Amino acid sequence: MNERKSLLRSLSLVPASAITLCSVVLLGTGGALAMAADQSVDQRDHGHDNGKTSFATRSSPIAITRDDKFVWSVNPDTDSVSVFLVAKDANKKVAEIPVGKEPWCVSIKSENDDDDHDRGKGRHNDDDDSKVYVTNMVSGTVSVIDAETRKLIKTIKVGTEPFGCALSPDGRTLYVSNQSSDTVSVIDTRWDFVIKTIRNVGPKPHGIAVTADGEKVYVTQLLSQNPAPYEVRPLTQTEGADDGRVGRVTVIDADSKKVIKEIVLKPIVVAPFFQSDGNTLAREPLTQIFDDRTTAFPNLLEAIEIRGGFAYVTGTCSSPNGPFRFNVNVQSCLSVIDTRVDTEAVPSLNMNEGVNFEPVGVKLFNTNPFALAFKRKSAEGFVVVAATNRLLRVEVDAQGVPSINPPRNAQDPGHIVRIELKDFREIGQADPQDVIGGKNPRGIVLNSEDTRAYVMDFVSRDVAVVDISKNDPSKYATLARIQSTALPAAGTVDAIVLRGKQLFNTAIGPEGGAPNSLRPAGRMSDTGWGSCYSCHVDGLHDSVTWMFPDGPRQTISMENTFTHGDTIIRNGAPVLPDSHQRALNWSAVRDEVQDFERNIRAVSGGGGLIEGILEGAAGLAQVPDLVGVANTGRDEDLDAIATYIALGVRAPISPLSYRNVSQGRRLFAAAGCQSCHGGEDWTNSILDFRPPAAAAEVVDAQLTEFLCRVGTFDPALFADGLSNEIRANNVANVQARGAIGFNVPSLISVFASAPYLHNGAAPTLDAVLQNVTHRSAGTAGIDTLRNPEDRKDLVRFLQSIDRTTTPFPSGRLPSGVCGP
């Protein structure tokens, strides 16, 4: 075992001298709030709330008190929130408070945010911060904590999977985005109860921001799930298209507490130096000439920050049309909204453009931007770049247009400023395994003097303290990392899961020997371009239909890869077939999670984790999908990713899981749906052999045992010359795989994974059931679901399925539906 491998078991992640996770705070001067967002002076609202100065607020996993003394940060992995004394750079943890399960956001309400009548009753305290609110995603609650005693004083029930939270600038109202019930809860903070639930906010409400005057609330829709409102093409032509979707931000009127608008964020035209070799949907095969311009639509809208008259939205833009190539698959976007008229102000900034001109040893693409905070006294802000473990400096001009000041050509050095989340003791250390420093930052807050930034590092479970006070931005540096909550003991299964989580979420990883994998980059992608997270948000899905060599393939959520509770870990990896893993991908072309080493090399352009073979695509022949050799056990890091997927990915919670759906359940059974979707994992696709597969089991690179033909493949969608049943990355136009069937997906948390089918052609579950062949596959062609009301009942049952739903025993399909 080489040096890198032998150290993995003992090191895992290197703890910080001090570490933290995520919280949200409101911060104002002159007696408003403590704010999660640090705003520049032109964002202030004067005269609001009796002449006091107010600032816009936003949701965040990390927050600071209005006097800059304490930082609060949540710990999603250990169900707690930590408190840090940061005044005079004390930078030490002083408390860790248990809250609900999986906290993701924190907001701090100051005592003097209450009205004069309340303050006259002597409720003022010295710290002037009275209550802290924490959203608990799994519990479906908001924890209310007394900021002085640091004791839990109340738990408020909200919607399903609450994520973001933001206080109004006067502190009297807390807005909570409920990601799975597609609602926003409105909480009166004087009495701490829900006064209204706002519906019709769009799918997967996520980040929240409130204007400085408190009149409007902006909510990002995490995933771009639908075409633009002006789109006229059918889904079979928009799914897989670079311009097939748009991003969306919902606007709520704070007075009426009603949705008043949905802002569309349009696809961007990608710079000419990131061009594609061919255009799959346009029937232009590979030519070895990269001359096709691409576009990318805003997706993964993680957070929103308001500065002046503009709102800034961080996201990962998706470019799914083939041929796939690392630098045309995803882009790192910063979208700008004019809040005066609530429209997109300028095309989204692609924060990868110009990075390509940087030299080896400096070049690092800005993958998976998560959060953004601006200074108050200057037009300078910082983007949290999760996959490369850095802050990225951004400036805005008088018109609100942002820039990272990249090189304009290879001769121009540019002025990109990245701040690595390693302190002065760590920054000079060799780190070949990528275990030192803050990992996977997801939140940021600045103090009121614009001298310090505090960053929540999700995977390394710490808070990084960054000096941003220098006149020369190139001198900005991390001063310390403060441990927020305990790391798992080295060598334990929990430590392996955490290592797998780190690698899944990073674009860097262990150092390689090729120019594109030398530091600051690594072997997980070409110069830090891609991450597994880019398509699988927290191990789930991005809603995108990607044009791959098999054809159009809707991203599969990973929470059902292994049967829950059945995983057996041995030597750091899931044991097959004992761990009851599904066959993988829509065409059952893989039988191990470790086979996705091929994606690291081919899709992300990385060197790959398996050593002893050539880096990158040159080594693909030694990494087979099915036959020849099993990939389990070839690399500890690769095995750790498989263990993370088996044990560390949580299934979304259905908002209907406790509703009466008994009629739909009866219809499910009567239609024989359990023939394909029975068993503990709600699919009949469970491996029954130890990889590698026998050659006789593989036909056209597919495990035919697991393929079922239920009327969801239409060859006419290739023959028409327009639609998406075509294979990418070919030297000729070839019909997509699917004629011999598809691998049966799991129904666990199916409510959360729209659109549906392999090619994204069904926008809803009701649309899935419109296919008579599909809905009657379990009854030998007898249609038991002709009645539309019955289908509605069945859809409600399907929407209710999550980990808590009792599964059906596995059934048996009529002859000829599945298998060879």
mmCIF file of N, CA, C and O in Angstrom, residues 313-354:
data_model
loop_
_atom_site.group_PDB
_atom_site.id
_atom_site.type_symbol
_atom_site.label_atom_id
_atom_site.label_comp_id
_atom_site.label_asym_id
_atom_site.label_seq_id
_atom_site.Cartn_x
_atom_site.Cartn_y
_atom_site.Cartn_z
ATOM 1 N N VAL A 313 -27.712 36.161 -7.255
ATOM 2 C CA VAL A 313 -28.059 34.759 -7.043
ATOM 3 C C VAL A 313 -26.904 33.878 -7.483
ATOM 4 O O VAL A 313 -26.462 33.946 -8.642
ATOM 5 N N THR A 314 -26.384 33.071 -6.569
ATOM 6 C CA THR A 314 -25.314 32.137 -6.910
ATOM 7 C C THR A 314 -25.913 30.829 -7.418
ATOM 8 O O THR A 314 -26.910 30.342 -6.894
ATOM 9 N N GLY A 315 -25.286 30.247 -8.446
ATOM 10 C CA GLY A 315 -25.813 29.006 -8.999
ATOM 11 C C GLY A 315 -24.811 28.295 -9.886
ATOM 12 O O GLY A 315 -23.775 28.853 -10.272
ATOM 13 N N THR A 316 -25.122 27.053 -10.183
ATOM 14 C CA THR A 316 -24.355 26.266 -11.143
ATOM 15 C C THR A 316 -25.189 26.160 -12.410
ATOM 16 O O THR A 316 -26.298 25.618 -12.383
ATOM 17 N N CYS A 317 -24.704 26.710 -13.500
ATOM 18 C CA CYS A 317 -25.447 26.662 -14.760
ATOM 19 C C CYS A 317 -25.189 25.329 -15.463
ATOM 20 O O CYS A 317 -24.049 24.865 -15.539
ATOM 21 N N SER A 318 -26.256 24.735 -15.988
ATOM 22 C CA SER A 318 -26.172 23.426 -16.632
ATOM 23 C C SER A 318 -26.220 23.566 -18.144
ATOM 24 O O SER A 318 -27.010 24.337 -18.681
ATOM 25 N N SER A 319 -25.377 22.779 -18.816
ATOM 26 C CA SER A 319 -25.289 22.783 -20.275
ATOM 27 C C SER A 319 -25.330 21.328 -20.745
ATOM 28 O O SER A 319 -24.302 20.717 -21.027
ATOM 29 N N PRO A 320 -26.530 20.725 -20.829
ATOM 30 C CA PRO A 320 -26.637 19.271 -20.951
ATOM 31 C C PRO A 320 -26.502 18.694 -22.352
ATOM 32 O O PRO A 320 -26.333 17.479 -22.498
ATOM 33 N N ASN A 321 -26.595 19.501 -23.382
ATOM 34 C CA ASN A 321 -26.516 18.949 -24.725
ATOM 35 C C ASN A 321 -25.129 18.370 -24.980
ATOM 36 O O ASN A 321 -24.125 18.878 -24.474
ATOM 37 N N GLY A 322 -25.093 17.305 -25.740
ATOM 38 C CA GLY A 322 -23.819 16.675 -26.053
ATOM 39 C C GLY A 322 -23.147 17.334 -27.256
ATOM 40 O O GLY A 322 -23.726 18.184 -27.931
ATOM 41 N N PRO A 323 -21.929 16.888 -27.501
ATOM 42 C CA PRO A 323 -21.156 15.909 -26.750
ATOM 43 C C PRO A 323 -20.703 16.471 -25.397
ATOM 44 O O PRO A 323 -20.376 17.651 -25.290
ATOM 45 N N PHE A 324 -20.716 15.585 -24.363
ATOM 46 C CA PHE A 324 -20.253 16.050 -23.069
ATOM 47 C C PHE A 324 -18.747 16.257 -23.097
ATOM 48 O O PHE A 324 -17.999 15.566 -23.766
ATOM 49 N N ARG A 325 -18.311 17.251 -22.356
ATOM 50 C CA ARG A 325 -16.882 17.546 -22.169
ATOM 51 C C ARG A 325 -16.793 18.400 -20.925
ATOM 52 O O ARG A 325 -17.670 19.227 -20.665
ATOM 53 N N PHE A 326 -15.747 18.237 -20.158
ATOM 54 C CA PHE A 326 -15.689 18.846 -18.832
ATOM 55 C C PHE A 326 -15.993 20.338 -18.840
ATOM 56 O O PHE A 326 -16.679 20.852 -17.965
ATOM 57 N N ASN A 327 -15.514 21.090 -19.841
ATOM 58 C CA ASN A 327 -15.692 22.537 -19.785
ATOM 59 C C ASN A 327 -16.912 23.043 -20.546
ATOM 60 O O ASN A 327 -17.055 24.245 -20.743
ATOM 61 N N VAL A 328 -17.781 22.141 -20.947
ATOM 62 C CA VAL A 328 -19.065 22.590 -21.504
ATOM 63 C C VAL A 328 -20.243 21.940 -20.778
ATOM 64 O O VAL A 328 -21.386 22.119 -21.180
ATOM 65 N N ASN A 329 -20.013 21.216 -19.703
ATOM 66 C CA ASN A 329 -21.110 20.574 -18.982
ATOM 67 C C ASN A 329 -21.774 21.521 -17.982
ATOM 68 O O ASN A 329 -22.999 21.605 -17.905
ATOM 69 N N VAL A 330 -20.962 22.189 -17.179
ATOM 70 C CA VAL A 330 -21.487 23.105 -16.169
ATOM 71 C C VAL A 330 -20.650 24.377 -16.157
ATOM 72 O O VAL A 330 -19.465 24.358 -16.514
ATOM 73 N N GLN A 331 -21.263 25.466 -15.728
ATOM 74 C CA GLN A 331 -20.577 26.738 -15.561
ATOM 75 C C GLN A 331 -20.927 27.285 -14.176
ATOM 76 O O GLN A 331 -21.914 26.875 -13.563
ATOM 77 N N SER A 332 -20.134 28.212 -13.694
ATOM 78 C CA SER A 332 -20.352 28.800 -12.365
ATOM 79 C C SER A 332 -20.927 30.200 -12.541
ATOM 80 O O SER A 332 -20.240 31.092 -13.050
ATOM 81 N N CYS A 333 -22.158 30.374 -12.122
ATOM 82 C CA CYS A 333 -22.907 31.575 -12.490
ATOM 83 C C CYS A 333 -23.258 32.461 -11.304
ATOM 84 O O CYS A 333 -23.494 31.991 -10.193
ATOM 85 N N LEU A 334 -23.300 33.748 -11.585
ATOM 86 C CA LEU A 334 -23.792 34.752 -10.651
ATOM 87 C C LEU A 334 -24.809 35.599 -11.406
ATOM 88 O O LEU A 334 -24.456 36.359 -12.307
ATOM 89 N N SER A 335 -26.082 35.425 -11.062
ATOM 90 C CA SER A 335 -27.163 36.125 -11.747
ATOM 91 C C SER A 335 -27.525 37.396 -10.997
ATOM 92 O O SER A 335 -27.373 37.472 -9.767
ATOM 93 N N VAL A 336 -28.015 38.407 -11.733
ATOM 94 C CA VAL A 336 -28.305 39.715 -11.154
ATOM 95 C C VAL A 336 -29.750 40.107 -11.452
ATOM 96 O O VAL A 336 -30.184 40.070 -12.609
ATOM 97 N N ILE A 337 -30.482 40.492 -10.414
ATOM 98 C CA ILE A 337 -31.883 40.909 -10.529
ATOM 99 C C ILE A 337 -31.994 42.384 -10.145
ATOM 100 O O ILE A 337 -31.425 42.812 -9.129
ATOM 101 N N ASP A 338 -32.681 43.150 -10.949
ATOM 102 C CA ASP A 338 -33.008 44.531 -10.610
ATOM 103 C C ASP A 338 -34.246 44.497 -9.717
ATOM 104 O O ASP A 338 -35.350 44.212 -10.183
ATOM 105 N N THR A 339 -34.084 44.774 -8.436
ATOM 106 C CA THR A 339 -35.200 44.641 -7.493
ATOM 107 C C THR A 339 -36.218 45.766 -7.604
ATOM 108 O O THR A 339 -37.284 45.695 -6.999
ATOM 109 N N ARG A 340 -35.906 46.797 -8.382
ATOM 110 C CA ARG A 340 -36.877 47.869 -8.562
ATOM 111 C C ARG A 340 -37.986 47.458 -9.517
ATOM 112 O O ARG A 340 -39.132 47.868 -9.366
ATOM 113 N N VAL A 341 -37.637 46.621 -10.496
ATOM 114 C CA VAL A 341 -38.648 46.185 -11.471
ATOM 115 C C VAL A 341 -38.794 44.666 -11.482
ATOM 116 O O VAL A 341 -39.626 44.123 -12.199
ATOM 117 N N ASP A 342 -37.978 43.989 -10.687
ATOM 118 C CA ASP A 342 -38.035 42.535 -10.534
ATOM 119 C C ASP A 342 -37.907 41.802 -11.865
ATOM 120 O O ASP A 342 -38.738 40.975 -12.245
ATOM 121 N N THR A 343 -36.844 42.136 -12.573
ATOM 122 C CA THR A 343 -36.464 41.410 -13.787
ATOM 123 C C THR A 343 -34.956 41.182 -13.748
ATOM 124 O O THR A 343 -34.227 41.844 -12.989
ATOM 125 N N GLU A 344 -34.485 40.252 -14.575
ATOM 126 C CA GLU A 344 -33.058 40.029 -14.658
ATOM 127 C C GLU A 344 -32.397 41.272 -15.227
ATOM 128 O O GLU A 344 -32.818 41.800 -16.265
ATOM 129 N N ALA A 345 -31.359 41.764 -14.540
ATOM 130 C CA ALA A 345 -30.754 43.040 -14.916
ATOM 131 C C ALA A 345 -29.782 42.902 -16.078
ATOM 132 O O ALA A 345 -29.799 43.703 -17.018
ATOM 133 N N VAL A 346 -28.913 41.921 -15.999
ATOM 134 C CA VAL A 346 -27.901 41.669 -17.034
ATOM 135 C C VAL A 346 -27.747 40.158 -17.151
ATOM 136 O O VAL A 346 -28.144 39.409 -16.267
ATOM 137 N N PRO A 347 -27.172 39.669 -18.248
ATOM 138 C CA PRO A 347 -26.933 38.223 -18.334
ATOM 139 C C PRO A 347 -26.057 37.743 -17.180
ATOM 140 O O PRO A 347 -25.182 38.469 -16.697
ATOM 141 N N SER A 348 -26.300 36.527 -16.739
ATOM 142 C CA SER A 348 -25.534 35.976 -15.618
ATOM 143 C C SER A 348 -24.043 36.004 -15.911
ATOM 144 O O SER A 348 -23.601 35.740 -17.032
ATOM 145 N N LEU A 349 -23.257 36.326 -14.892
ATOM 146 C CA LEU A 349 -21.798 36.286 -15.004
ATOM 147 C C LEU A 349 -21.344 34.835 -14.921
ATOM 148 O O LEU A 349 -21.712 34.102 -14.005
ATOM 149 N N ASN A 350 -20.540 34.428 -15.896
ATOM 150 C CA ASN A 350 -19.918 33.107 -15.850
ATOM 151 C C ASN A 350 -18.554 33.260 -15.172
ATOM 152 O O ASN A 350 -17.616 33.801 -15.758
ATOM 153 N N MET A 351 -18.458 32.798 -13.938
ATOM 154 C CA MET A 351 -17.237 32.988 -13.154
ATOM 155 C C MET A 351 -16.124 32.016 -13.547
ATOM 156 O O MET A 351 -15.068 31.996 -12.903
ATOM 157 N N ASN A 352 -16.326 31.253 -14.608
ATOM 158 C CA ASN A 352 -15.236 30.437 -15.170
ATOM 159 C C ASN A 352 -14.532 31.138 -16.321
ATOM 160 O O ASN A 352 -13.400 30.786 -16.660
ATOM 161 N N GLU A 353 -15.199 32.102 -16.931
ATOM 162 C CA GLU A 353 -14.631 32.760 -18.103
ATOM 163 C C GLU A 353 -13.391 33.573 -17.729
ATOM 164 O O GLU A 353 -13.419 34.372 -16.805
ATOM 165 N N GLY A 354 -12.315 33.340 -18.443
ATOM 166 C CA GLY A 354 -11.043 34.008 -18.191
ATOM 167 C C GLY A 354 -10.106 33.184 -17.336
ATOM 168 O O GLY A 354 -8.884 33.348 -17.426
#
